[in-house]
Amino acid sequence: MTRSDLIAKLADRYTQLLGKDAELAVKVILDSMSATLSHGGRIEIRGFGSFALNYRPPRLGRNPKSGDKVQVPAKYVPHFKAGKELRERVDYPSA
């Protein structure tokens, strides 16, 4: 599902929302989630899952084109952990 699909589904489900309103709602939610993660916060959506940051320490990597060794700096990367309800729905999809 893409962002556009999500906006269309939201606008279809809630007919009182105009397309622009649905687009704004999705934008506000995603911007809020991005801002929370960029400030080191954690996001938990019950029944769906949680988003957090994982620390990756510095390491010695390799340039795949030239084979040269390069130093890869430490960084934080977003990580999603599915909740129990989502895991169960994915494991046993309804027919």
PDB file of C-alpha atoms in Angstrom:
ATOM      1  CA  MET A   1       0.000   0.000   0.000  1.00  0.00           C
ATOM      2  CA  THR A   2       1.334   3.410  -0.906  1.00  0.00           C
ATOM      3  CA  ARG A   3       0.652   6.774   0.683  1.00  0.00           C
ATOM      4  CA  SER A   4      -1.764   7.579  -2.159  1.00  0.00           C
ATOM      5  CA  ASP A   5      -3.611   4.287  -1.570  1.00  0.00           C
ATOM      6  CA  LEU A   6      -3.937   5.106   2.119  1.00  0.00           C
ATOM      7  CA  ILE A   7      -5.324   8.569   1.350  1.00  0.00           C
ATOM      8  CA  ALA A   8      -7.828   7.124  -1.149  1.00  0.00           C
ATOM      9  CA  LYS A   9      -8.951   4.420   1.307  1.00  0.00           C
ATOM     10  CA  LEU A  10      -9.406   6.991   4.072  1.00  0.00           C
ATOM     11  CA  ALA A  11     -11.416   9.292   1.784  1.00  0.00           C
ATOM     12  CA  ASP A  12     -13.590   6.357   0.613  1.00  0.00           C
ATOM     13  CA  ARG A  13     -14.277   5.107   4.126  1.00  0.00           C
ATOM     14  CA  TYR A  14     -15.113   8.538   5.559  1.00  0.00           C
ATOM     15  CA  THR A  15     -17.207  10.240   2.884  1.00  0.00           C
ATOM     16  CA  GLN A  16     -17.450  13.451   4.917  1.00  0.00           C
ATOM     17  CA  LEU A  17     -13.709  13.946   4.325  1.00  0.00           C
ATOM     18  CA  LEU A  18     -12.602  15.594   1.122  1.00  0.00           C
ATOM     19  CA  GLY A  19      -9.547  14.179  -0.625  1.00  0.00           C
ATOM     20  CA  LYS A  20      -7.470  17.139   0.575  1.00  0.00           C
ATOM     21  CA  ASP A  21      -8.594  16.556   4.184  1.00  0.00           C
ATOM     22  CA  ALA A  22      -7.635  12.877   4.023  1.00  0.00           C
ATOM     23  CA  GLU A  23      -4.281  13.827   2.502  1.00  0.00           C
ATOM     24  CA  LEU A  24      -3.671  16.363   5.287  1.00  0.00           C
ATOM     25  CA  ALA A  25      -4.590  13.790   7.972  1.00  0.00           C
ATOM     26  CA  VAL A  26      -2.120  11.240   6.589  1.00  0.00           C
ATOM     27  CA  LYS A  27       0.577  13.913   6.237  1.00  0.00           C
ATOM     28  CA  VAL A  28       0.121  15.112   9.844  1.00  0.00           C
ATOM     29  CA  ILE A  29       0.280  11.554  11.213  1.00  0.00           C
ATOM     30  CA  LEU A  30       3.404  10.621   9.249  1.00  0.00           C
ATOM     31  CA  ASP A  31       5.104  13.952  10.035  1.00  0.00           C
ATOM     32  CA  SER A  32       4.380  13.478  13.744  1.00  0.00           C
ATOM     33  CA  MET A  33       5.802   9.963  13.658  1.00  0.00           C
ATOM     34  CA  SER A  34       8.929  11.166  11.827  1.00  0.00           C
ATOM     35  CA  ALA A  35       9.432  14.031  14.277  1.00  0.00           C
ATOM     36  CA  THR A  36       9.079  11.717  17.283  1.00  0.00           C
ATOM     37  CA  LEU A  37      11.648   9.270  15.919  1.00  0.00           C
ATOM     38  CA  SER A  38      14.057  12.037  14.895  1.00  0.00           C
ATOM     39  CA  HIS A  39      14.016  13.298  18.494  1.00  0.00           C
ATOM     40  CA  GLY A  40      14.854   9.824  19.793  1.00  0.00           C
ATOM     41  CA  GLY A  41      11.309   8.960  20.850  1.00  0.00           C
ATOM     42  CA  ARG A  42       9.405   5.709  20.553  1.00  0.00           C
ATOM     43  CA  ILE A  43       6.007   5.169  18.930  1.00  0.00           C
ATOM     44  CA  GLU A  44       3.646   2.447  20.103  1.00  0.00           C
ATOM     45  CA  ILE A  45       0.371   1.673  18.334  1.00  0.00           C
ATOM     46  CA  ARG A  46      -1.503  -0.982  20.318  1.00  0.00           C
ATOM     47  CA  GLY A  47      -2.489  -3.982  18.233  1.00  0.00           C
ATOM     48  CA  PHE A  48      -0.184  -2.918  15.402  1.00  0.00           C
ATOM     49  CA  GLY A  49       3.368  -2.525  16.632  1.00  0.00           C
ATOM     50  CA  SER A  50       6.055  -0.121  17.739  1.00  0.00           C
ATOM     51  CA  PHE A  51       8.677   2.015  16.080  1.00  0.00           C
ATOM     52  CA  ALA A  52      11.985   2.753  17.799  1.00  0.00           C
ATOM     53  CA  LEU A  53      15.573   3.550  16.950  1.00  0.00           C
ATOM     54  CA  ASN A  54      18.331   0.941  16.853  1.00  0.00           C
ATOM     55  CA  TYR A  55      21.951   1.980  17.298  1.00  0.00           C
ATOM     56  CA  ARG A  56      24.434   0.616  14.795  1.00  0.00           C
ATOM     57  CA  PRO A  57      28.030   0.956  16.003  1.00  0.00           C
ATOM     58  CA  PRO A  58      30.818   2.049  13.655  1.00  0.00           C
ATOM     59  CA  ARG A  59      32.292  -0.738  11.572  1.00  0.00           C
ATOM     60  CA  LEU A  60      34.695  -1.463   8.788  1.00  0.00           C
ATOM     61  CA  GLY A  61      32.811  -2.000   5.528  1.00  0.00           C
ATOM     62  CA  ARG A  62      33.792  -2.675   1.946  1.00  0.00           C
ATOM     63  CA  ASN A  63      33.104  -0.739  -1.229  1.00  0.00           C
ATOM     64  CA  PRO A  64      31.456  -3.378  -3.461  1.00  0.00           C
ATOM     65  CA  LYS A  65      32.669  -1.738  -6.676  1.00  0.00           C
ATOM     66  CA  SER A  66      36.363  -1.307  -5.839  1.00  0.00           C
ATOM     67  CA  GLY A  67      36.782  -3.702  -2.919  1.00  0.00           C
ATOM     68  CA  ASP A  68      38.423  -0.971  -0.821  1.00  0.00           C
ATOM     69  CA  LYS A  69      37.806  -1.005   2.918  1.00  0.00           C
ATOM     70  CA  VAL A  70      35.845   1.993   4.192  1.00  0.00           C
ATOM     71  CA  GLN A  71      34.925   3.152   7.677  1.00  0.00           C
ATOM     72  CA  VAL A  72      31.140   3.189   8.154  1.00  0.00           C
ATOM     73  CA  PRO A  73      30.169   5.655  10.899  1.00  0.00           C
ATOM     74  CA  ALA A  74      27.842   4.897  13.803  1.00  0.00           C
ATOM     75  CA  LYS A  75      24.201   5.700  13.192  1.00  0.00           C
ATOM     76  CA  TYR A  76      20.661   5.216  14.417  1.00  0.00           C
ATOM     77  CA  VAL A  77      18.185   3.461  12.145  1.00  0.00           C
ATOM     78  CA  PRO A  78      14.402   3.156  12.513  1.00  0.00           C
ATOM     79  CA  HIS A  79      13.155  -0.270  13.560  1.00  0.00           C
ATOM     80  CA  PHE A  80       9.612  -1.656  13.504  1.00  0.00           C
ATOM     81  CA  LYS A  81       8.477  -4.441  15.799  1.00  0.00           C
ATOM     82  CA  ALA A  82       5.090  -5.952  14.983  1.00  0.00           C
ATOM     83  CA  GLY A  83       2.603  -6.329  17.813  1.00  0.00           C
ATOM     84  CA  LYS A  84       1.078  -9.653  18.812  1.00  0.00           C
ATOM     85  CA  GLU A  85      -2.245  -8.991  17.070  1.00  0.00           C
ATOM     86  CA  LEU A  86      -0.544  -8.047  13.784  1.00  0.00           C
ATOM     87  CA  ARG A  87       1.746 -11.090  13.935  1.00  0.00           C
ATOM     88  CA  GLU A  88      -1.247 -13.357  14.454  1.00  0.00           C
ATOM     89  CA  ARG A  89      -3.196 -11.778  11.583  1.00  0.00           C
ATOM     90  CA  VAL A  90      -0.230 -12.205   9.251  1.00  0.00           C
ATOM     91  CA  ASP A  91       0.380 -15.815  10.346  1.00  0.00           C
ATOM     92  CA  TYR A  92      -3.258 -16.835   9.947  1.00  0.00           C
ATOM     93  CA  PRO A  93      -4.784 -14.616   7.240  1.00  0.00           C
ATOM     94  CA  SER A  94      -8.540 -14.923   6.888  1.00  0.00           C
ATOM     95  CA  ALA A  95      -9.606 -16.580   3.646  1.00  0.00           C
TER      96      ALA A  95
END
